[in-house]
């Protein structure tokens, strides 16, 4: 059996799902759900909702079958809900159609996203050292804590899994995803055939073990290699064969204990020599990482985003799969129905116009999809789409030479590809991205909400469309979001004693800019914690005072109000980071517990300000310090009971008329008292400095009585 282009109407294919969108408002009704009419007569309609991330749908609300919208009377600003519609319809192919949507109005920003485990192929770690360090900072700058591991591309998959599990064990609750960079060893598992090619040899037979990165995301299942003995596959040598003890696992389904806890994404550009145009694997990875950084920071060519979706579907409703239905639902949730279009020329359309999302399906090979494009097209022609949903025979088995599913991550230097998934069995629906979620959130929907734990079970011939099969994978960054906000620029800082001031330039050309938020961490690796109040949209600085020596990394993140076809949410831009070495004077620590610790404040109302009391040797800011104030003796001597602290500068100044003052002696920070021959005082040579009983004594021997003295102190 082979998949081939069909003539079944696209409208019937779209009827396989309920295409949901939401109108959100800051006045009631805050959320109004809308959806497409049924292709086949609707006989029942139930709407469910739950808090995003919850598992219980509750009982739901029954609506008239012909309904196309509903207002949510319980929705309020600042809350994110997931909605589900189940429509019963008179259709042999699709008797049940479902839709999912995250929706909310003014949903608060997600500041701390959790932990991600970055697994790097050690053969690319050194040549890509600076790019990988930048990748880590970009992940941290989007709210992630990164746990890194390096592995050999020749290691066993069990050894790689052990590295992941050990890092997961540090903080299981907050660890969300695994990012594989380079040719990290590829797990294989099961007897699966999600592209439907089980024809007896010598016809194409593609049933067997497929690549199974989900193995790296399962933290508690036992994966065995003792039962499966299947060697029929003939489309890729023996790569899909699976026999006991060969290192390929028995499990075919992601159910029960094998349901992964972590989303897994892979950027693996090995074995693309036939379409790489002579560019090395390392340089292809560098190209991807440069593009990835540019997208996250809205650098060229991503200053503007093509907020629309293209659908090039050459299957329509073939075999009842309706893979394109997920693409329509994704695009409508992200951009609204007006910005999703069916087109038939993938290469030309995406060469000349920007799209955030594109779906292409057609009769496939390992290197292309009929009616869409080939791996060679990604080599030769720029493709200006970021998120790729692709479907066709063979290439979903992505660990093959010049593979079409991985080719978008290669692209030309001008291409935009960052994510690619095989979107047909199962369907992918990217609705979480429309409310600020990540590809990992969409992955969880595929893995858990489409899961059919009761079967049908491979390798029966009628099970090839089972969405539970173990092949589900993300090519690309598993925590990428669809709408990066514009970040601040020109981040700078200044330090005045123990006062730190950050300055920056706000993003230009964003009418929905809300302001900035400030975070700090002791390390560039985070975790960063927000400090202070949110900064308004017209402000460009932030100041803090410190009471102890500290090294801090400050992060400034712009915030924009993002509105999609499903939600409005606070969208945090990539953080800009600056490192500060803060050397706080002892005075700041001495004044730490005072209600007002500023230098001129007088905490105990004894007439001696904090800084002067400190400089004169007061043990704390609440002890009487009047007796330490400098005085002038009867013979004109100036007496200073100075503690001579190393972090304070002192000046002894005199005047004859209270109008002009001269610094006749000084003690710089860290230095010793000394007379100042450059004071400008006409009788400077007559000024003497002496130590008497631990105090300092200053005199002008030429004019002992008719003088005024003062002590100047500072930090």
XYZ file of C-alpha atoms in Angstrom:
715
model
C 0.000 0.000 0.000
C 1.239 3.506 -0.795
C -0.049 6.968 -0.016
C -0.773 9.041 -3.071
C -2.375 12.356 -3.866
C -6.130 12.235 -3.532
C -8.982 14.287 -4.960
C -11.088 14.257 -1.782
C -12.252 17.777 -0.924
C -10.098 19.841 1.385
C -13.235 20.947 3.209
C -13.893 17.377 4.265
C -10.290 17.061 5.434
C -10.646 20.228 7.517
C -13.835 18.777 9.004
C -11.698 16.190 10.811
C -10.926 18.827 13.474
C -12.779 21.694 15.069
C -10.785 24.758 14.047
C -10.910 26.956 17.126
C -10.061 30.590 17.650
C -10.941 33.144 20.321
C -11.892 36.798 20.471
C -10.455 38.248 23.678
C -11.431 41.566 25.210
C -10.557 43.623 28.267
C -14.292 44.089 28.879
C -16.862 41.302 29.295
C -17.192 38.903 27.635
C -13.475 38.417 28.098
C -13.237 35.259 25.957
C -15.530 34.318 23.089
C -14.753 31.018 21.393
C -15.458 30.612 17.691
C -15.047 27.612 15.391
C -15.629 26.380 11.860
C -18.896 24.816 10.701
C -18.969 21.053 10.284
C -18.434 19.612 6.803
C -20.824 16.774 7.642
C -24.074 17.394 9.561
C -23.327 17.945 13.257
C -25.372 15.848 15.668
C -23.845 16.865 18.997
C -21.518 19.497 20.493
C -19.864 19.684 23.910
C -17.444 22.353 25.146
C -14.953 21.622 27.917
C -12.458 23.813 29.680
C -9.723 23.433 32.245
C -6.835 25.476 33.558
C -3.867 25.185 31.203
C -1.716 22.315 32.432
C -4.537 20.564 34.301
C -5.627 17.006 33.436
C -9.331 16.874 34.333
C -11.802 18.184 31.743
C -14.853 17.930 33.987
C -18.341 17.333 32.588
C -18.431 19.933 29.824
C -21.278 22.062 28.495
C -23.668 20.804 25.844
C -24.527 23.294 23.080
C -26.833 23.027 20.079
C -24.957 21.039 17.399
C -25.070 23.885 14.897
C -23.426 26.377 17.318
C -20.352 28.229 16.009
C -19.460 30.350 19.048
C -19.868 30.636 22.786
C -18.996 33.242 25.390
C -17.181 32.005 28.467
C -18.930 33.672 31.433
C -16.247 32.540 33.866
C -13.186 33.765 31.999
C -11.440 36.727 33.633
C -8.325 38.682 32.648
C -5.034 37.222 33.748
C -6.012 33.547 33.532
C -5.117 31.032 30.825
C -7.553 28.227 30.071
C -7.484 25.290 27.687
C -10.686 24.672 25.788
C -11.792 21.489 24.045
C -14.717 21.018 21.726
C -16.052 17.576 20.849
C -18.360 17.575 17.856
C -20.320 14.502 16.830
C -21.084 14.453 13.124
C -22.685 12.286 10.489
C -19.441 11.223 8.812
C -18.089 7.752 8.161
C -14.497 9.036 8.100
C -14.743 11.453 11.033
C -17.708 10.684 13.297
C -15.983 12.659 16.061
C -14.118 15.913 15.499
C -12.196 17.590 18.296
C -10.598 20.971 18.747
C -8.200 22.335 21.376
C -7.230 25.904 22.211
C -5.398 27.845 24.879
C -7.154 31.191 25.332
C -7.097 34.096 27.752
C -6.904 37.870 27.969
C -3.846 39.695 29.319
C -2.310 36.424 30.447
C 0.678 37.143 32.721
C 4.168 36.542 31.404
C 5.921 33.268 32.148
C 9.141 34.396 33.797
C 10.586 31.081 35.025
C 10.021 28.297 32.500
C 11.889 25.486 34.237
C 14.955 23.386 33.414
C 16.117 22.084 30.059
C 18.829 19.465 29.587
C 21.201 20.361 26.749
C 23.039 17.300 25.417
C 25.924 18.195 23.106
C 27.765 15.866 20.759
C 31.330 16.320 22.042
C 32.811 16.259 18.526
C 31.147 19.620 17.795
C 31.530 21.130 21.276
C 34.961 22.675 20.694
C 34.525 24.131 17.178
C 31.132 25.541 18.209
C 32.136 26.608 21.714
C 31.147 30.272 21.369
C 27.874 29.453 19.579
C 26.921 26.890 22.225
C 27.716 29.329 25.028
C 25.500 31.856 23.262
C 22.764 29.219 22.909
C 22.883 28.579 26.656
C 22.618 32.305 27.379
C 19.684 32.589 24.982
C 17.868 29.765 26.737
C 18.616 31.364 30.109
C 17.457 34.683 28.673
C 14.055 33.141 27.960
C 13.602 31.925 31.528
C 15.241 28.485 31.383
C 17.826 26.930 33.651
C 20.192 24.870 31.508
C 21.787 21.602 32.636
C 24.462 20.650 30.108
C 26.006 17.309 29.233
C 28.497 16.260 26.563
C 28.411 12.800 25.035
C 30.280 10.918 22.348
C 28.494 10.253 19.084
C 29.748 6.689 19.414
C 28.330 6.194 22.925
C 25.512 3.763 23.580
C 22.023 5.234 23.825
C 21.876 3.821 27.357
C 24.949 5.866 28.311
C 23.376 9.012 26.880
C 20.135 8.263 28.720
C 22.084 7.883 31.976
C 23.506 11.404 31.541
C 20.014 12.773 31.011
C 18.517 10.896 33.949
C 21.262 12.088 36.304
C 20.519 15.710 35.449
C 16.779 15.162 35.611
C 17.164 13.768 39.138
C 18.548 17.104 40.364
C 15.133 18.746 39.984
C 12.522 16.466 38.403
C 9.582 18.767 39.013
C 10.930 21.710 37.026
C 12.741 19.801 34.250
C 10.681 20.029 31.056
C 12.706 19.203 27.963
C 15.824 17.732 26.370
C 17.696 19.554 23.593
C 20.015 17.285 21.559
C 22.673 19.198 19.595
C 24.801 17.418 17.024
C 24.780 13.749 16.117
C 23.810 12.489 19.549
C 23.349 8.676 19.319
C 19.942 7.812 17.882
C 17.680 5.352 19.746
C 15.550 2.961 17.677
C 12.557 1.048 18.943
C 9.566 -1.133 18.120
C 7.861 -2.478 15.053
C 6.043 0.555 13.697
C 4.890 1.674 10.287
C 3.316 5.128 10.593
C 3.690 5.851 6.871
C 1.646 2.774 5.969
C 4.225 0.961 3.818
C 3.906 -2.689 4.851
C 3.722 -4.187 1.341
C 5.399 -7.595 1.047
C 8.904 -7.431 -0.446
C 10.064 -6.779 -3.063
C 7.574 -3.905 -2.723
C 8.572 -1.141 -0.309
C 8.310 -2.414 3.251
C 9.018 0.186 5.939
C 7.778 -1.543 9.069
C 10.320 -2.041 11.834
C 12.332 -0.028 14.305
C 12.170 3.729 13.705
C 14.218 6.485 15.387
C 12.772 7.046 18.864
C 14.085 10.167 20.597
C 11.140 9.845 22.991
C 13.310 7.240 24.749
C 15.449 10.116 26.023
C 12.360 11.807 27.463
C 11.038 8.810 29.408
C 12.423 8.939 32.929
C 10.743 5.909 34.525
C 9.909 3.287 31.889
C 11.844 0.056 31.416
C 12.893 -0.343 27.780
C 13.778 -3.887 26.737
C 15.681 -5.457 23.855
C 14.701 -9.091 24.174
C 11.485 -9.761 22.258
C 11.187 -8.183 18.822
C 12.580 -10.197 15.927
C 11.563 -8.459 12.676
C 13.840 -8.169 9.642
C 11.461 -7.570 6.740
C 12.104 -3.859 6.060
C 13.857 -3.295 2.737
C 13.844 0.484 2.098
C 16.949 1.486 4.063
C 19.207 -1.535 4.237
C 18.970 -3.183 7.630
C 18.519 0.077 9.523
C 14.884 -0.701 10.402
C 15.534 -4.310 11.348
C 15.043 -5.165 14.993
C 16.285 -8.349 16.664
C 16.977 -9.240 20.300
C 20.216 -7.815 21.653
C 20.914 -5.413 18.770
C 20.549 -2.254 20.870
C 17.126 -1.440 19.405
C 14.251 -1.566 21.842
C 11.054 -3.612 21.793
C 8.584 -0.874 22.665
C 6.339 0.388 19.856
C 3.954 2.657 21.795
C 4.370 5.641 24.097
C 1.824 4.472 26.650
C 1.797 3.537 30.330
C 5.235 3.625 31.926
C 6.773 4.556 28.551
C 4.876 7.828 28.310
C 7.702 10.410 28.290
C 7.943 13.090 30.933
C 10.215 15.348 28.868
C 9.821 16.769 25.376
C 12.820 16.023 23.171
C 14.114 18.120 20.284
C 17.101 17.424 18.059
C 19.303 19.592 15.848
C 21.266 16.932 13.977
C 22.742 17.856 10.601
C 24.941 14.806 10.096
C 24.790 12.692 6.949
C 23.473 15.478 4.725
C 26.494 15.461 2.437
C 24.433 14.973 -0.711
C 22.470 18.205 -0.144
C 24.885 20.290 1.940
C 26.507 21.886 -1.107
C 29.959 21.135 0.293
C 29.276 22.769 3.666
C 30.562 20.728 6.621
C 28.334 19.406 9.381
C 29.908 21.826 11.860
C 29.250 24.790 9.577
C 25.652 23.683 9.039
C 25.178 23.605 12.811
C 26.790 27.017 13.106
C 24.389 28.297 10.445
C 21.437 26.938 12.442
C 22.660 28.399 15.735
C 23.268 31.813 14.155
C 19.753 31.766 12.663
C 18.308 30.595 15.990
C 19.971 33.475 17.846
C 18.806 35.992 15.247
C 15.190 34.812 15.510
C 15.114 34.948 19.290
C 16.570 38.469 19.285
C 14.632 39.728 16.237
C 17.797 40.408 14.294
C 17.981 40.284 10.491
C 16.187 38.696 8.717
C 13.592 38.518 11.500
C 13.014 42.234 12.145
C 9.475 41.546 10.965
C 7.624 38.246 11.225
C 5.451 36.736 8.534
C 2.472 36.173 10.807
C 0.622 33.794 8.520
C 0.456 30.152 7.539
C 0.747 28.422 4.168
C -0.898 25.064 3.460
C 0.373 23.013 0.502
C -1.645 19.824 0.970
C -1.447 17.165 -1.710
C -3.217 14.482 0.351
C -6.422 16.197 1.413
C -8.369 13.445 3.209
C -6.424 10.411 1.970
C -7.060 7.363 4.171
C -8.891 9.582 6.667
C -5.584 10.862 8.092
C -6.360 14.549 7.517
C -2.848 15.621 8.459
C -3.466 19.064 7.029
C -6.318 19.654 9.486
C -3.790 20.152 12.264
C -1.990 22.748 10.155
C -5.208 24.684 9.498
C -6.068 24.582 13.214
C -2.550 25.699 14.149
C -2.534 28.597 11.707
C -6.013 29.807 12.681
C -5.134 29.759 16.389
C -1.888 31.619 15.715
C -2.926 34.152 13.095
C -6.695 34.026 12.534
C -8.458 32.471 9.572
C -7.760 35.393 7.221
C -4.027 34.742 7.476
C -4.078 31.041 6.570
C -4.098 30.161 2.896
C -3.939 27.098 0.680
C -1.234 27.362 -1.972
C 0.198 24.902 -4.443
C 3.700 26.224 -5.054
C 5.673 25.767 -1.852
C 9.104 26.639 -3.242
C 8.183 29.872 -5.017
C 5.847 31.143 -2.294
C 8.312 30.573 0.527
C 11.254 31.862 -1.477
C 9.734 35.318 -1.758
C 7.552 35.774 1.342
C 7.922 35.299 5.092
C 5.708 32.769 6.864
C 5.958 31.695 10.482
C 4.241 28.389 9.700
C 3.927 26.198 6.621
C 2.502 22.733 6.040
C 3.456 20.561 3.109
C 2.269 17.046 2.341
C 2.578 14.739 -0.614
C 3.725 11.285 -1.746
C 7.089 10.962 -0.092
C 10.576 9.583 -0.296
C 13.420 9.943 2.160
C 14.403 13.156 0.349
C 11.144 14.848 -0.570
C 7.371 15.120 -0.708
C 5.639 15.078 -4.080
C 4.001 18.376 -5.000
C 5.903 20.172 -2.220
C 9.691 20.155 -2.497
C 12.845 18.094 -1.995
C 15.950 18.229 0.154
C 17.728 19.711 -2.863
C 15.273 22.613 -2.846
C 16.293 23.403 0.730
C 19.891 23.335 -0.481
C 19.373 25.571 -3.508
C 16.493 27.928 -2.655
C 15.895 29.977 0.450
C 12.820 28.940 2.406
C 11.428 31.759 4.522
C 9.355 29.745 6.992
C 10.319 29.116 10.626
C 8.023 26.261 11.707
C 7.661 23.384 9.223
C 4.887 20.795 9.370
C 5.694 18.120 6.760
C 4.042 14.826 5.911
C 4.647 12.066 3.406
C 6.044 8.564 3.149
C 9.466 7.527 4.378
C 11.079 10.807 5.511
C 9.418 10.675 8.946
C 12.096 8.028 9.539
C 14.526 10.915 9.830
C 17.857 9.179 10.583
C 18.565 8.723 6.875
C 20.959 10.319 4.424
C 19.914 13.730 3.055
C 16.661 13.414 4.976
C 13.856 15.766 3.995
C 12.526 16.318 7.542
C 15.932 17.539 8.726
C 16.700 19.565 5.593
C 14.759 22.713 6.711
C 17.198 23.070 9.625
C 20.010 23.134 7.095
C 18.599 25.459 4.452
C 20.534 28.132 2.624
C 22.232 30.921 4.602
C 19.140 33.070 3.880
C 16.608 30.438 4.983
C 14.568 30.712 8.173
C 13.952 27.111 9.253
C 14.211 26.357 12.974
C 11.638 23.604 13.637
C 10.413 20.664 11.558
C 7.998 17.895 12.553
C 6.393 14.969 10.724
C 2.798 16.102 10.993
C 0.345 13.460 9.859
C 0.557 10.379 12.052
C -0.073 11.809 14.535
C -1.390 15.243 13.616
C 0.400 18.182 15.200
C -1.584 21.150 16.511
C 0.535 24.098 17.616
C -2.228 25.947 19.488
C -0.090 26.401 22.659
C 2.242 28.693 20.698
C -0.684 31.063 20.145
C -0.795 31.752 23.903
C 2.944 32.060 24.534
C 3.693 28.351 24.895
C 6.582 26.424 23.382
C 7.038 23.517 21.013
C 7.381 21.364 24.144
C 3.810 22.295 25.064
C 2.626 21.248 21.597
C 4.631 18.022 21.977
C 2.859 17.268 25.263
C -0.489 17.699 23.507
C 0.557 15.216 20.830
C 1.961 12.720 23.325
C -0.724 12.921 26.013
C -3.973 14.337 24.603
C -3.903 12.315 21.376
C -2.822 9.211 23.242
C -4.910 6.045 22.797
C -3.653 3.748 25.543
C -6.193 1.040 24.696
C -4.845 0.524 21.164
C -4.916 -0.449 18.368
C -1.462 -1.877 18.857
C 1.238 -2.365 16.207
C 2.250 -4.373 14.326
C -1.282 -5.234 13.158
C -1.936 -3.977 9.643
C -4.849 -1.785 10.733
C -2.792 0.086 13.338
C -0.502 2.187 11.182
C -2.379 5.445 11.921
C -2.178 4.913 15.704
C -0.939 8.236 17.177
C 0.754 6.466 20.107
C 3.634 5.091 18.024
C 7.104 5.773 19.362
C 8.452 7.754 16.395
C 7.131 11.208 17.476
C 9.996 13.719 17.342
C 10.888 17.395 17.042
C 13.642 18.443 14.681
C 14.836 21.731 16.154
C 14.744 23.641 19.422
C 12.080 21.954 21.590
C 11.332 25.105 23.592
C 11.110 27.633 20.785
C 8.198 30.085 20.863
C 6.496 31.544 17.812
C 6.456 35.279 18.566
C 9.749 36.597 19.946
C 9.245 40.139 21.223
C 11.769 42.836 20.400
C 14.393 43.122 23.158
C 16.029 46.207 24.618
C 19.326 47.404 23.168
C 22.372 49.336 24.385
C 22.253 47.906 27.904
C 24.855 49.682 30.060
C 25.550 50.312 33.730
C 27.271 52.646 36.157
C 28.297 52.241 39.798
C 28.436 55.168 42.234
C 29.813 53.927 45.534
C 27.225 51.269 46.388
C 24.526 52.449 43.982
C 24.090 50.589 40.693
C 22.247 52.107 37.751
C 21.277 50.220 34.606
C 20.379 52.082 31.417
C 19.095 50.825 28.074
C 17.202 51.750 24.927
C 13.634 50.517 24.620
C 12.581 48.652 21.462
C 11.439 50.848 18.593
C 8.339 50.328 16.513
C 6.328 48.192 18.937
C 2.956 49.856 19.634
C 2.169 47.197 22.243
C 5.320 47.722 24.315
C 4.479 47.547 28.026
C 7.855 48.290 29.605
C 10.637 46.197 31.089
C 11.369 43.856 33.957
C 14.647 43.530 35.775
C 16.197 40.284 36.991
C 19.459 39.384 38.634
C 21.445 36.260 39.413
C 24.870 35.542 40.919
C 25.825 33.657 37.742
C 25.212 34.196 34.046
C 23.690 30.699 34.081
C 20.945 31.867 36.442
C 18.443 31.236 37.741
C 17.441 34.880 37.411
C 14.994 36.339 39.939
C 12.967 39.454 39.305
C 13.834 42.517 41.394
C 12.004 45.790 41.842
C 8.724 46.804 40.306
C 7.961 46.554 36.573
C 9.500 49.421 34.628
C 7.068 51.626 32.667
C 7.215 51.991 28.873
C 8.779 55.474 29.010
C 11.498 54.581 31.508
C 14.992 53.501 30.503
C 16.859 53.025 33.780
C 16.835 51.118 37.036
C 18.790 51.812 40.246
C 19.596 49.617 43.229
C 21.659 50.144 46.384
C 23.826 47.370 47.826
C 25.045 46.757 51.364
C 27.701 44.122 50.700
C 30.279 43.203 48.089
C 28.672 41.170 45.338
C 29.019 39.937 41.782
C 25.680 40.174 40.027
C 24.450 39.473 36.533
C 21.552 41.761 35.691
C 19.028 40.930 32.993
C 16.631 43.391 31.395
C 13.650 41.951 29.498
C 11.252 44.006 27.427
C 7.573 43.091 27.659
C 5.017 43.446 24.890
C 1.300 42.632 24.790
C 1.027 39.950 22.106
C -2.360 39.240 20.546
C -2.969 36.169 18.383
C -5.982 34.314 17.074
C -6.437 32.777 20.511
C -5.162 35.022 23.295
C -3.512 38.202 24.460
C -0.534 37.667 26.714
C 2.465 39.443 28.192
C 5.298 38.445 25.899
C 8.750 38.671 27.427
C 11.589 39.352 25.013
C 14.994 37.756 25.229
C 16.898 39.062 28.213
C 19.915 41.298 27.779
C 22.538 40.636 30.447
C 25.351 42.672 31.989
C 27.822 41.578 34.662
C 28.592 43.886 37.606
C 31.363 43.621 40.189
C 30.069 45.596 43.158
C 32.619 46.651 45.796
C 30.468 48.047 48.576
C 32.085 50.317 51.202
C 32.028 49.158 54.803
C 29.785 52.109 55.556
C 26.926 50.486 53.625
C 27.245 47.352 55.738
C 27.575 49.430 58.944
C 24.281 51.189 58.059
C 22.485 48.053 56.864
C 20.002 47.778 59.736
C 19.134 51.470 59.939
C 15.704 52.650 58.951
C 17.372 55.270 56.739
C 20.879 54.209 55.749
C 21.645 57.102 53.395
C 24.902 59.001 54.144
C 23.268 62.205 55.392
C 20.589 60.513 57.522
C 20.825 60.712 61.306
C 19.345 57.466 62.606
C 19.510 58.267 66.323
C 18.982 62.029 66.040
C 22.242 62.874 67.818
C 23.129 65.560 65.284
C 25.758 63.437 63.578
C 24.890 62.080 60.152
C 25.443 58.417 59.335
C 28.499 58.899 57.155
C 30.194 61.266 59.589
C 29.432 58.993 62.550
C 30.917 56.083 60.625
C 34.002 58.054 59.555
C 34.622 59.204 63.134
C 34.560 55.652 64.460
C 31.058 55.157 65.846
C 30.577 51.384 66.276
C 27.019 51.523 64.879
C 24.478 54.014 63.662
C 22.442 54.046 66.853
C 25.197 54.927 69.335
C 25.698 58.572 70.371
C 28.557 60.043 68.335
C 28.532 63.682 69.486
C 31.717 63.254 71.501
C 33.576 62.183 68.336
C 32.830 65.394 66.419
C 36.042 67.371 65.585
C 36.751 70.404 67.774
C 39.024 73.463 67.891
C 41.180 73.980 70.952
C 41.755 77.259 72.769
C 45.080 77.667 70.989
C 43.520 77.144 67.546
C 44.421 73.485 67.158
C 41.998 71.348 65.122
C 41.421 67.980 66.834
C 39.995 64.994 64.958
C 39.323 61.738 66.848
C 39.411 59.923 63.522
C 39.096 56.180 63.080
C 40.919 56.591 59.785
C 38.839 53.948 58.053
C 40.443 52.656 54.873
C 37.328 53.068 52.747
C 36.731 56.754 53.592
C 38.567 59.791 52.273
C 39.252 62.672 54.670
C 40.227 66.296 54.110
C 41.230 68.830 56.791
C 40.228 72.228 55.464
C 40.827 75.699 56.861
C 39.613 79.195 56.047
C 40.343 82.696 57.301
C 37.029 84.237 56.215
C 34.523 81.372 55.801
C 34.404 82.271 52.100
C 37.443 80.471 50.750
C 38.473 77.046 52.002
C 41.757 75.194 51.490
C 42.379 71.451 51.785
C 45.635 71.649 53.684
C 45.822 67.938 54.568
C 44.163 64.816 53.210
C 43.899 61.083 53.618
C 42.838 59.300 50.393
C 40.932 56.000 50.410
C 43.383 53.299 51.428
C 46.140 55.847 52.085
C 47.678 57.737 55.013
C 47.283 61.311 56.231
C 49.578 63.770 54.482
C 49.900 67.507 54.091
C 48.833 68.954 50.747
C 51.445 71.282 49.268
C 49.106 72.023 46.340
C 46.282 73.320 48.556
C 46.687 76.924 47.393
C 46.850 78.153 50.995
C 49.397 80.961 51.243
C 50.870 79.674 54.538
C 50.736 76.002 53.646
C 54.365 75.567 54.773
C 53.318 76.577 58.291
C 50.663 73.886 58.573
C 51.669 70.938 60.758
C 50.083 67.543 61.315
C 50.627 65.454 64.436
C 49.145 62.443 66.237
C 48.238 62.984 69.866
C 46.727 60.145 71.934
C 45.362 58.465 68.835
C 43.726 61.642 67.502
C 44.870 63.885 64.669
C 45.990 67.430 65.432
C 46.260 70.160 62.788
C 47.776 73.611 63.342
C 48.840 76.688 61.395
C 51.865 77.841 63.369
C 51.887 81.204 61.588
C 48.369 82.136 62.581
C 47.227 79.994 65.496
C 43.966 81.733 66.448
C 42.159 83.567 63.619
C 41.237 80.441 61.614
C 38.182 78.314 60.833
C 38.541 74.511 60.451
C 36.348 71.742 59.098
C 36.623 68.051 58.287
C 35.300 66.778 54.953
C 34.598 63.032 54.652
C 33.348 60.971 51.718
C 33.220 57.516 50.182
